[in-house]
Amino acid sequence: MATQQRRERERAQRETLIVNAARDMAEADGWSSVTIRRLAERIEYSQPVLYSHFAGRGAIVDAVALQGIAELTEVFKAARAGAEPGGELAAVVGAYLDFATANPALFEAIFTLAEGLPFGVDAPEVLKAAFAELYAVFAPLAGERDPDAFTEVGWAAIHGLAVLGSGGRLRPDLLEQRLAILVGQFVKG
Amino acid sequence: MATQQRRERERAQRETLIVNAARDMAEADGWSSVTIRRLAERIEYSQPVLYSHFAGRGAIVDAVALQGIAELTEVFKAARAGAEPGGELAAVVGAYLDFATANPALFEAIFTLAEGLPFGVDAPEVLKAAFAELYAVFAPLAGERDPDAFTEVGWAAIHGLAVLGSGGRLRPDLLEQRLAILVGQFVKG
DNA sequence: TCGATTGTCTAGCGGTGCTAGGATTGTGAT
DNA sequence: ATCACAATCCTAGCACCGCTAGACAATCGA
């Protein structure tokens, strides 16, 4: 009876333990070092236990990605709230880039590793919330253009900077200028 | 004497055979299915032969990526040449997105898998040529802003669309609108 | 024709994701 | 308090991975 609930609680606890361990290891030594064996040793259980929580390694990465998306949404909220009027866009863009450089493995999980996350119509709530934050910033600037499409373009622009930047494909000394150009490109037009 | 040259010729031939096989397999069944074993079987040699050509699996991916960058540059050239005056930007953007959707595995090799390619100062010639093509399109629109930074921002915007789009993270029905918005955003500002 | 060199292969090492089947633990009823 | 049962966990192992050492065969220069 009540033990049932305790069991579930412990299970949930262990699940977050796994996700956190995976994230820590990935951030420390890269995702390739996050193996089921090492993960099992880290949480002090045998490998099959992990498979009683997740369908496989990919599902663990997805869980980390989902957690990261939730955090990203919070970062957006904070950036928007702390920005002076008119500076919301710059604040969110800066927050996005900072998030990507501060948590490269998490960012990688979200945007290049996660494969089991549904998008489009039946996307998880947390993902829609993240897009909504961007929408709140970009849609007012859309003018007579479709606000959804406009937001997507804005998102893509930021995301491109984040991806190419973290891949070492952009000149580091131009970082500030890129940010200024991007913001100027969207507030004017 | 002459046999030496024949040997080198055969060696080079086999090298391109490996690269092409890797690319084909990746494009057919994804990069995860491109293993040294399967690659060796495909080219009808044993595994160690591959290691006499490349330092490891990663180097093969890098070689495919390099080949892809060269092709991308040609695509840029063709798009720019075939565009009517003033439409170069739209042509190049469209070409970029088409390239990404037509060769997803190649695109992945270039931008997310390749790790041994040097960037910045001592980047391979073919990589600089690709950037130069983008520069030719974006720099004239930079105005009083730094043309390099401006090009990087433009590149990032396109790239973001390509990455998020191929990852299924953007609404397919808004593709045309996104393209129009992006182009408008850069020709006006 | 014979040694040396070059090229290629077989076999195997440590590691991976994942799973079947047995041992062990804790539960609820008698 | 004891016992049958159910849930839980672990040991052991499969097929595959990237990569490499060492044996073998083929080709070359003398």
Short mmCIF file of C-alpha atoms (C1' of nucleotides) in Angstrom, two decimals:
data_model
loop_
_atom_site.label_atom_id
_atom_site.label_comp_id
_atom_site.label_asym_id
_atom_site.label_seq_id
_atom_site.Cartn_x
_atom_site.Cartn_y
_atom_site.Cartn_z
CA MET A 1 0.00 0.00 0.00
CA ALA A 2 2.12 2.87 1.26
CA THR A 3 5.24 0.99 0.36
CA GLN A 4 4.13 1.22 -3.21
CA GLN A 5 4.40 4.96 -3.06
CA ARG A 6 7.78 4.82 -1.41
CA ARG A 7 8.95 2.54 -4.20
CA GLU A 8 7.81 4.96 -6.83
CA ARG A 9 9.45 7.80 -5.01
CA GLU A 10 12.74 5.97 -4.84
CA ARG A 11 12.41 5.07 -8.48
CA ALA A 12 11.88 8.67 -9.50
CA GLN A 13 14.78 9.67 -7.31
CA ARG A 14 17.05 7.19 -8.98
CA GLU A 15 15.90 8.33 -12.37
CA THR A 16 16.99 11.91 -11.73
CA LEU A 17 20.18 10.50 -10.29
CA ILE A 18 20.87 8.83 -13.61
CA VAL A 19 20.04 11.91 -15.63
CA ASN A 20 22.19 14.15 -13.48
CA ALA A 21 25.09 11.72 -13.59
CA ALA A 22 24.86 11.51 -17.37
CA ARG A 23 24.80 15.26 -17.65
CA ASP A 24 27.75 15.72 -15.31
CA MET A 25 29.84 13.16 -17.10
CA ALA A 26 28.99 14.63 -20.49
CA GLU A 27 29.84 18.13 -19.40
CA ALA A 28 33.07 16.91 -17.86
CA ASP A 29 34.46 14.60 -20.54
CA GLY A 30 32.11 14.76 -23.50
CA TRP A 31 29.17 12.60 -24.47
CA SER A 32 31.33 9.86 -25.91
CA SER A 33 32.56 9.12 -22.42
CA VAL A 34 29.03 8.62 -21.16
CA THR A 35 28.68 4.86 -21.48
CA ILE A 36 26.16 2.61 -19.81
CA ARG A 37 28.93 0.85 -17.93
CA ARG A 38 30.46 4.00 -16.54
CA LEU A 39 27.03 5.41 -15.78
CA ALA A 40 26.11 2.26 -13.90
CA GLU A 41 29.30 2.34 -11.89
CA ARG A 42 28.77 5.98 -11.07
CA ILE A 43 25.30 5.45 -9.65
CA GLU A 44 26.44 2.21 -8.04
CA TYR A 45 24.01 -0.09 -9.78
CA SER A 46 24.46 -2.67 -12.48
CA GLN A 47 23.79 -1.89 -16.13
CA PRO A 48 20.38 -3.58 -16.43
CA VAL A 49 18.97 -1.18 -13.86
CA LEU A 50 19.45 1.64 -16.31
CA TYR A 51 17.35 -0.24 -18.83
CA SER A 52 14.53 -0.51 -16.36
CA HIS A 53 14.36 3.27 -16.40
CA PHE A 54 15.23 4.10 -19.99
CA ALA A 55 14.81 2.27 -23.25
CA GLY A 56 18.48 2.72 -24.00
CA ARG A 57 21.35 5.15 -24.06
CA GLY A 58 19.52 7.42 -26.48
CA ALA A 59 16.60 7.82 -24.11
CA ILE A 60 18.96 9.00 -21.38
CA VAL A 61 20.39 11.62 -23.71
CA ASP A 62 16.85 12.68 -24.55
CA ALA A 63 16.03 13.05 -20.87
CA VAL A 64 19.06 15.27 -20.37
CA ALA A 65 18.04 17.29 -23.41
CA LEU A 66 14.54 17.77 -22.06
CA GLN A 67 15.93 18.97 -18.77
CA GLY A 68 18.18 21.35 -20.66
CA ILE A 69 15.28 22.78 -22.64
CA ALA A 70 13.46 23.53 -19.42
CA GLU A 71 16.50 25.34 -18.10
CA LEU A 72 16.89 27.24 -21.32
CA THR A 73 13.33 28.45 -20.99
CA GLU A 74 14.06 29.72 -17.51
CA VAL A 75 17.13 31.48 -18.80
CA PHE A 76 14.99 33.18 -21.43
CA LYS A 77 12.45 34.25 -18.85
CA ALA A 78 15.13 35.70 -16.60
CA ALA A 79 16.83 37.52 -19.47
CA ARG A 80 13.57 39.05 -20.63
CA ALA A 81 12.57 40.05 -17.15
CA GLY A 82 15.89 41.64 -16.36
CA ALA A 83 16.15 43.61 -19.57
CA GLU A 84 15.39 47.28 -19.90
CA PRO A 85 12.52 48.12 -22.26
CA GLY A 86 13.58 47.66 -25.85
CA GLY A 87 16.56 45.57 -24.87
CA GLU A 88 14.74 42.27 -24.58
CA LEU A 89 16.03 40.96 -27.88
CA ALA A 90 19.65 41.69 -27.08
CA ALA A 91 19.23 40.15 -23.66
CA VAL A 92 17.72 36.94 -25.00
CA VAL A 93 20.29 36.63 -27.75
CA GLY A 94 23.08 37.10 -25.25
CA ALA A 95 21.51 34.60 -22.90
CA TYR A 96 21.22 32.03 -25.69
CA LEU A 97 24.87 32.34 -26.62
CA ASP A 98 25.98 32.32 -23.01
CA PHE A 99 23.94 29.21 -22.36
CA ALA A 100 25.52 27.46 -25.32
CA THR A 101 29.08 28.27 -24.26
CA ALA A 102 28.46 27.58 -20.59
CA ASN A 103 26.83 24.17 -21.14
CA PRO A 104 28.22 22.82 -24.40
CA ALA A 105 27.34 19.21 -23.69
CA LEU A 106 23.81 20.10 -22.69
CA PHE A 107 23.46 22.21 -25.80
CA GLU A 108 24.74 19.35 -27.89
CA ALA A 109 22.24 17.01 -26.29
CA ILE A 110 19.37 19.34 -27.10
CA PHE A 111 20.21 20.18 -30.68
CA THR A 112 22.28 17.42 -32.21
CA LEU A 113 22.06 14.31 -30.05
CA ALA A 114 18.42 14.12 -29.04
CA GLU A 115 16.54 12.00 -31.51
CA GLY A 116 13.53 10.70 -29.66
CA LEU A 117 11.99 14.07 -28.88
CA PRO A 118 8.82 14.75 -30.82
CA PHE A 119 8.47 18.14 -32.48
CA GLY A 120 5.66 19.87 -34.27
CA VAL A 121 2.15 19.15 -33.10
CA ASP A 122 2.79 16.79 -30.20
CA ALA A 123 5.94 18.34 -28.84
CA PRO A 124 6.44 18.21 -25.10
CA GLU A 125 5.08 21.16 -23.14
CA VAL A 126 8.50 22.33 -22.09
CA LEU A 127 9.56 22.68 -25.70
CA LYS A 128 6.58 24.76 -26.63
CA ALA A 129 7.30 26.97 -23.66
CA ALA A 130 10.82 27.62 -24.91
CA PHE A 131 9.55 28.63 -28.31
CA ALA A 132 6.92 30.81 -26.68
CA GLU A 133 9.65 32.77 -24.98
CA LEU A 134 11.32 33.46 -28.30
CA TYR A 135 7.96 34.28 -29.80
CA ALA A 136 7.38 36.90 -27.15
CA VAL A 137 10.58 38.62 -28.21
CA PHE A 138 10.39 38.32 -31.97
CA ALA A 139 6.70 38.51 -32.81
CA PRO A 140 6.37 42.20 -31.87
CA LEU A 141 9.05 42.97 -34.46
CA ALA A 142 7.41 40.98 -37.24
CA GLY A 143 5.36 43.83 -38.62
CA GLU A 144 3.12 42.52 -41.34
CA ARG A 145 5.03 39.30 -41.72
CA ASP A 146 3.91 36.00 -40.24
CA PRO A 147 4.98 36.13 -36.59
CA ASP A 148 5.63 32.39 -36.41
CA ALA A 149 7.86 32.39 -39.44
CA PHE A 150 9.56 35.53 -38.24
CA THR A 151 10.28 33.96 -34.87
CA GLU A 152 11.67 30.88 -36.55
CA VAL A 153 14.04 33.01 -38.62
CA GLY A 154 15.15 34.90 -35.55
CA TRP A 155 15.70 31.71 -33.64
CA ALA A 156 17.66 30.26 -36.54
CA ALA A 157 19.90 33.30 -36.68
CA ILE A 158 20.78 33.06 -33.01
CA HIS A 159 21.13 29.33 -33.18
CA GLY A 160 23.44 29.53 -36.15
CA LEU A 161 25.72 31.87 -34.26
CA ALA A 162 25.72 29.55 -31.29
CA VAL A 163 26.44 26.43 -33.31
CA LEU A 164 29.10 27.86 -35.58
CA GLY A 165 30.65 29.73 -32.69
CA SER A 166 30.93 26.76 -30.38
CA GLY A 167 32.34 24.75 -33.27
CA GLY A 168 35.18 27.23 -33.56
CA ARG A 169 34.08 28.30 -37.01
CA LEU A 170 33.70 31.99 -36.28
CA ARG A 171 36.32 34.56 -35.41
CA PRO A 172 36.29 35.01 -31.64
CA ASP A 173 37.35 38.63 -31.89
CA LEU A 174 34.20 39.51 -33.81
CA LEU A 175 31.80 38.11 -31.23
CA GLU A 176 30.57 41.45 -29.94
CA GLN A 177 30.18 42.85 -33.42
CA ARG A 178 28.19 39.84 -34.53
CA LEU A 179 25.83 40.29 -31.63
CA ALA A 180 25.36 43.97 -32.40
CA ILE A 181 24.79 43.30 -36.09
CA LEU A 182 22.27 40.55 -35.42
CA VAL A 183 20.26 42.65 -33.00
CA GLY A 184 20.39 45.69 -35.27
CA GLN A 185 19.27 43.56 -38.18
CA PHE A 186 16.10 42.57 -36.38
CA VAL A 187 15.05 45.69 -34.52
CA LYS A 188 15.33 47.90 -37.60
CA GLY A 189 13.87 45.77 -40.32
CA MET B 1 60.72 3.58 -61.13
CA ALA B 2 57.54 3.86 -63.16
CA THR B 3 55.94 1.27 -60.97
CA GLN B 4 56.31 3.69 -58.12
CA GLN B 5 54.03 6.10 -59.91
CA ARG B 6 51.55 3.40 -60.70
CA ARG B 7 51.52 2.47 -57.04
CA GLU B 8 50.82 6.00 -56.00
CA ARG B 9 48.13 6.27 -58.62
CA GLU B 10 46.47 3.12 -57.37
CA ARG B 11 46.79 4.31 -53.83
CA ALA B 12 45.12 7.62 -54.59
CA GLN B 13 42.46 5.77 -56.51
CA ARG B 14 41.76 3.54 -53.56
CA GLU B 15 41.65 6.51 -51.27
CA THR B 16 38.89 8.17 -53.24
CA LEU B 17 37.20 4.79 -53.38
CA ILE B 18 37.14 4.71 -49.61
CA VAL B 19 35.88 8.26 -49.31
CA ASN B 20 33.15 7.71 -51.87
CA ALA B 21 32.09 4.47 -50.24
CA ALA B 22 31.90 6.13 -46.85
CA ARG B 23 29.84 8.93 -48.26
CA ASP B 24 27.48 6.60 -50.07
CA MET B 25 26.93 4.46 -47.03
CA ALA B 26 26.38 7.49 -44.82
CA GLU B 27 23.90 8.99 -47.21
CA ALA B 28 22.10 5.68 -47.53
CA ASP B 29 21.88 4.49 -43.93
CA GLY B 30 23.34 7.23 -41.75
CA TRP B 31 26.83 7.73 -40.38
CA SER B 32 26.35 5.26 -37.58
CA SER B 33 26.22 2.49 -40.15
CA VAL B 34 29.57 3.51 -41.60
CA THR B 35 31.89 1.19 -39.71
CA ILE B 36 35.42 0.23 -40.59
CA ARG B 37 34.36 -3.36 -41.00
CA ARG B 38 31.55 -2.61 -43.40
CA LEU B 39 33.68 -0.09 -45.24
CA ALA B 40 36.43 -2.67 -45.66
CA GLU B 41 33.99 -5.24 -46.95
CA ARG B 42 32.52 -2.74 -49.36
CA ILE B 43 35.86 -1.87 -50.95
CA GLU B 44 36.90 -5.52 -50.77
CA TYR B 45 39.94 -5.03 -48.59
CA SER B 46 40.65 -5.90 -45.02
CA GLN B 47 40.32 -3.36 -42.22
CA PRO B 48 44.01 -2.56 -41.74
CA VAL B 49 44.19 -1.24 -45.28
CA LEU B 50 41.92 1.60 -44.27
CA TYR B 51 44.36 2.53 -41.56
CA SER B 52 47.17 2.77 -44.06
CA HIS B 53 45.21 5.57 -45.72
CA PHE B 54 43.59 7.30 -42.78
CA ALA B 55 44.53 7.70 -39.15
CA GLY B 56 41.15 6.35 -38.13
CA ARG B 57 37.44 6.53 -38.67
CA GLY B 58 37.38 10.22 -37.82
CA ALA B 59 39.86 11.04 -40.55
CA ILE B 60 37.63 9.38 -43.11
CA VAL B 61 34.70 11.49 -41.98
CA ASP B 62 36.92 14.55 -42.24
CA ALA B 63 37.87 13.62 -45.78
CA VAL B 64 34.21 13.31 -46.74
CA ALA B 65 33.54 16.65 -45.09
CA LEU B 66 36.34 18.30 -47.02
CA GLN B 67 34.96 16.94 -50.26
CA GLY B 68 31.56 18.24 -49.28
CA ILE B 69 32.88 21.71 -48.60
CA ALA B 70 34.41 21.81 -52.05
CA GLU B 71 31.09 20.84 -53.56
CA LEU B 72 29.28 23.40 -51.49
CA THR B 73 31.60 26.07 -52.83
CA GLU B 74 30.78 25.02 -56.37
CA VAL B 75 27.10 25.16 -55.55
CA PHE B 76 27.57 28.71 -54.29
CA LYS B 77 29.40 29.70 -57.43
CA ALA B 78 26.72 28.27 -59.65
CA ALA B 79 23.94 29.89 -57.67
CA ARG B 80 25.60 33.27 -57.80
CA ALA B 81 26.37 32.99 -61.47
CA GLY B 82 22.86 31.92 -62.38
CA ALA B 83 21.12 34.63 -60.39
CA GLU B 84 19.68 37.77 -61.82
CA PRO B 85 21.23 41.00 -60.53
CA GLY B 86 20.12 41.68 -56.99
CA GLY B 87 18.98 38.13 -56.50
CA GLU B 88 22.32 36.67 -55.55
CA LEU B 89 21.53 36.50 -51.87
CA ALA B 90 18.25 34.68 -52.37
CA ALA B 91 19.93 32.30 -54.79
CA VAL B 92 22.75 31.45 -52.41
CA VAL B 93 20.42 31.03 -49.45
CA GLY B 94 18.22 28.73 -51.45
CA ALA B 95 21.22 26.78 -52.66
CA TYR B 96 22.48 26.36 -49.11
CA LEU B 97 19.18 24.99 -47.89
CA ASP B 98 18.78 22.75 -50.91
CA PHE B 99 22.26 21.39 -50.39
CA ALA B 100 21.51 20.59 -46.78
CA THR B 101 18.30 18.76 -47.56
CA ALA B 102 19.70 16.95 -50.58
CA ASN B 103 22.83 15.69 -48.81
CA PRO B 104 21.98 15.43 -45.13
CA ALA B 105 24.80 13.04 -44.28
CA LEU B 106 27.34 15.16 -46.11
CA PHE B 107 26.04 18.23 -44.34
CA GLU B 108 26.28 16.44 -41.03
CA ALA B 109 29.86 15.44 -41.78
CA ILE B 110 30.83 19.02 -42.53
CA PHE B 111 29.18 20.75 -39.60
CA THR B 112 28.79 18.33 -36.74
CA LEU B 113 30.99 15.30 -37.30
CA ALA B 114 34.23 16.71 -38.67
CA GLU B 115 36.60 17.33 -35.81
CA GLY B 116 40.04 17.24 -37.34
CA LEU B 117 39.56 20.13 -39.74
CA PRO B 118 41.50 23.23 -38.79
CA PHE B 119 39.71 26.55 -38.83
CA GLY B 120 40.78 30.10 -38.42
CA VAL B 121 44.21 31.01 -39.68
CA ASP B 122 45.38 27.72 -41.11
CA ALA B 123 42.13 26.48 -42.52
CA PRO B 124 42.32 24.45 -45.72
CA GLU B 125 42.07 26.42 -48.93
CA VAL B 126 38.76 24.91 -49.89
CA LEU B 127 37.21 26.16 -46.66
CA LYS B 128 38.38 29.70 -47.20
CA ALA B 129 36.98 29.56 -50.71
CA ALA B 130 33.57 28.63 -49.37
CA PHE B 131 33.58 31.54 -46.97
CA ALA B 132 34.77 33.83 -49.76
CA GLU B 133 31.67 32.93 -51.74
CA LEU B 134 29.47 33.98 -48.86
CA TYR B 135 31.55 37.08 -48.38
CA ALA B 136 30.96 38.07 -51.97
CA VAL B 137 27.25 38.01 -51.35
CA PHE B 138 27.03 39.56 -47.91
CA ALA B 139 29.83 42.10 -47.77
CA PRO B 140 28.22 44.48 -50.29
CA LEU B 141 25.24 44.70 -47.95
CA ALA B 142 27.28 45.42 -44.85
CA GLY B 143 27.19 49.19 -45.18
CA GLU B 144 29.37 50.70 -42.52
CA ARG B 145 29.54 47.53 -40.48
CA ASP B 146 32.48 45.17 -40.49
CA PRO B 147 32.03 43.03 -43.62
CA ASP B 148 33.58 39.95 -42.05
CA ALA B 149 31.33 40.06 -39.01
CA PHE B 150 28.38 40.83 -41.24
CA THR B 151 29.12 37.82 -43.41
CA GLU B 152 29.43 35.62 -40.37
CA VAL B 153 26.03 36.75 -39.14
CA GLY B 154 24.49 36.10 -42.53
CA TRP B 155 26.09 32.71 -42.73
CA ALA B 156 24.87 31.88 -39.24
CA ALA B 157 21.32 32.86 -40.14
CA ILE B 158 21.26 30.57 -43.15
CA HIS B 159 23.01 27.82 -41.30
CA GLY B 160 20.57 28.00 -38.42
CA LEU B 161 17.68 27.59 -40.82
CA ALA B 162 19.38 24.62 -42.42
CA VAL B 163 20.22 22.90 -39.15
CA LEU B 164 16.91 23.45 -37.39
CA GLY B 165 15.03 22.65 -40.56
CA SER B 166 16.77 19.37 -41.25
CA GLY B 167 16.28 18.45 -37.61
CA GLY B 168 12.56 18.76 -38.05
CA ARG B 169 12.38 21.66 -35.62
CA LEU B 170 10.76 24.16 -37.96
CA ARG B 171 7.31 24.12 -39.49
CA PRO B 172 7.63 22.80 -43.03
CA ASP B 173 4.71 24.89 -44.26
CA LEU B 174 6.56 28.10 -43.42
CA LEU B 175 9.67 27.30 -45.41
CA GLU B 176 9.02 29.77 -48.20
CA GLN B 177 8.08 32.51 -45.79
CA ARG B 178 11.22 31.96 -43.75
CA LEU B 179 13.33 32.31 -46.85
CA ALA B 180 11.56 35.52 -47.88
CA ILE B 181 11.89 36.98 -44.40
CA LEU B 182 15.56 36.15 -44.12
CA VAL B 183 16.40 37.66 -47.49
CA GLY B 184 14.30 40.75 -46.78
CA GLN B 185 15.97 41.15 -43.43
CA PHE B 186 19.38 41.39 -45.03
CA VAL B 187 18.79 43.37 -48.19
CA LYS B 188 16.91 46.14 -46.40
CA GLY B 189 18.93 46.60 -43.23
"C1'" DT C 1 67.73 -16.19 -58.77
"C1'" DC C 2 67.91 -14.58 -54.27
"C1'" DG C 3 67.40 -11.42 -50.27
"C1'" DA C 4 64.86 -7.39 -48.81
"C1'" DT C 5 61.13 -4.53 -48.84
"C1'" DT C 6 56.57 -3.50 -49.37
"C1'" DG C 7 51.91 -4.58 -48.98
"C1'" DT C 8 48.07 -7.27 -47.16
"C1'" DC C 9 45.72 -10.33 -44.19
"C1'" DT C 10 44.34 -13.11 -40.04
"C1'" DA C 11 43.56 -12.93 -35.40
"C1'" DG C 12 42.77 -10.64 -31.33
"C1'" DC C 13 42.44 -6.82 -27.61
"C1'" DG C 14 39.62 -3.90 -24.95
"C1'" DG C 15 35.48 -1.60 -25.13
"C1'" DT C 16 30.51 -0.68 -26.60
"C1'" DG C 17 25.03 -1.20 -26.19
"C1'" DC C 18 21.99 -4.38 -24.78
"C1'" DT C 19 19.62 -8.79 -22.80
"C1'" DA C 20 18.55 -13.54 -20.96
"C1'" DG C 21 18.23 -16.07 -16.82
"C1'" DG C 22 19.31 -16.95 -12.19
"C1'" DA C 23 19.86 -15.21 -7.33
"C1'" DT C 24 18.10 -12.32 -3.76
"C1'" DT C 25 15.34 -9.44 -1.49
"C1'" DG C 26 11.15 -7.87 0.48
"C1'" DT C 27 5.96 -8.45 0.62
"C1'" DG C 28 1.44 -10.10 2.07
"C1'" DA C 29 -1.34 -14.05 3.51
"C1'" DT C 30 -1.85 -17.92 6.29
"C1'" DA D 1 6.19 -17.04 12.56
"C1'" DT D 2 6.29 -19.20 8.35
"C1'" DC D 3 5.80 -19.64 3.66
"C1'" DA D 4 4.69 -18.81 -1.30
"C1'" DC D 5 5.05 -15.28 -4.29
"C1'" DA D 6 6.41 -11.15 -6.67
"C1'" DA D 7 9.37 -7.63 -7.59
"C1'" DT D 8 14.09 -6.32 -7.94
"C1'" DC D 9 18.73 -6.72 -8.98
"C1'" DC D 10 22.99 -8.81 -10.70
"C1'" DT D 11 26.10 -12.05 -13.23
"C1'" DA D 12 27.34 -13.51 -17.51
"C1'" DG D 13 27.33 -13.21 -22.21
"C1'" DC D 14 26.07 -11.87 -27.22
"C1'" DA D 15 27.30 -9.34 -31.32
"C1'" DC D 16 29.46 -5.52 -32.66
"C1'" DC D 17 32.73 -1.54 -32.48
"C1'" DG D 18 37.65 0.93 -33.46
"C1'" DC D 19 42.07 -0.33 -33.74
"C1'" DT D 20 46.66 -3.06 -33.94
"C1'" DA D 21 50.40 -6.72 -33.63
"C1'" DG D 22 52.47 -10.14 -36.09
"C1'" DA D 23 52.38 -13.68 -39.73
"C1'" DC D 24 52.20 -14.20 -44.57
"C1'" DA D 25 52.59 -13.29 -49.59
"C1'" DA D 26 54.00 -10.56 -53.44
"C1'" DT D 27 57.00 -7.57 -55.59
"C1'" DC D 28 61.32 -5.24 -56.22
"C1'" DG D 29 66.52 -4.30 -56.85
"C1'" DA D 30 70.86 -6.62 -57.31
#
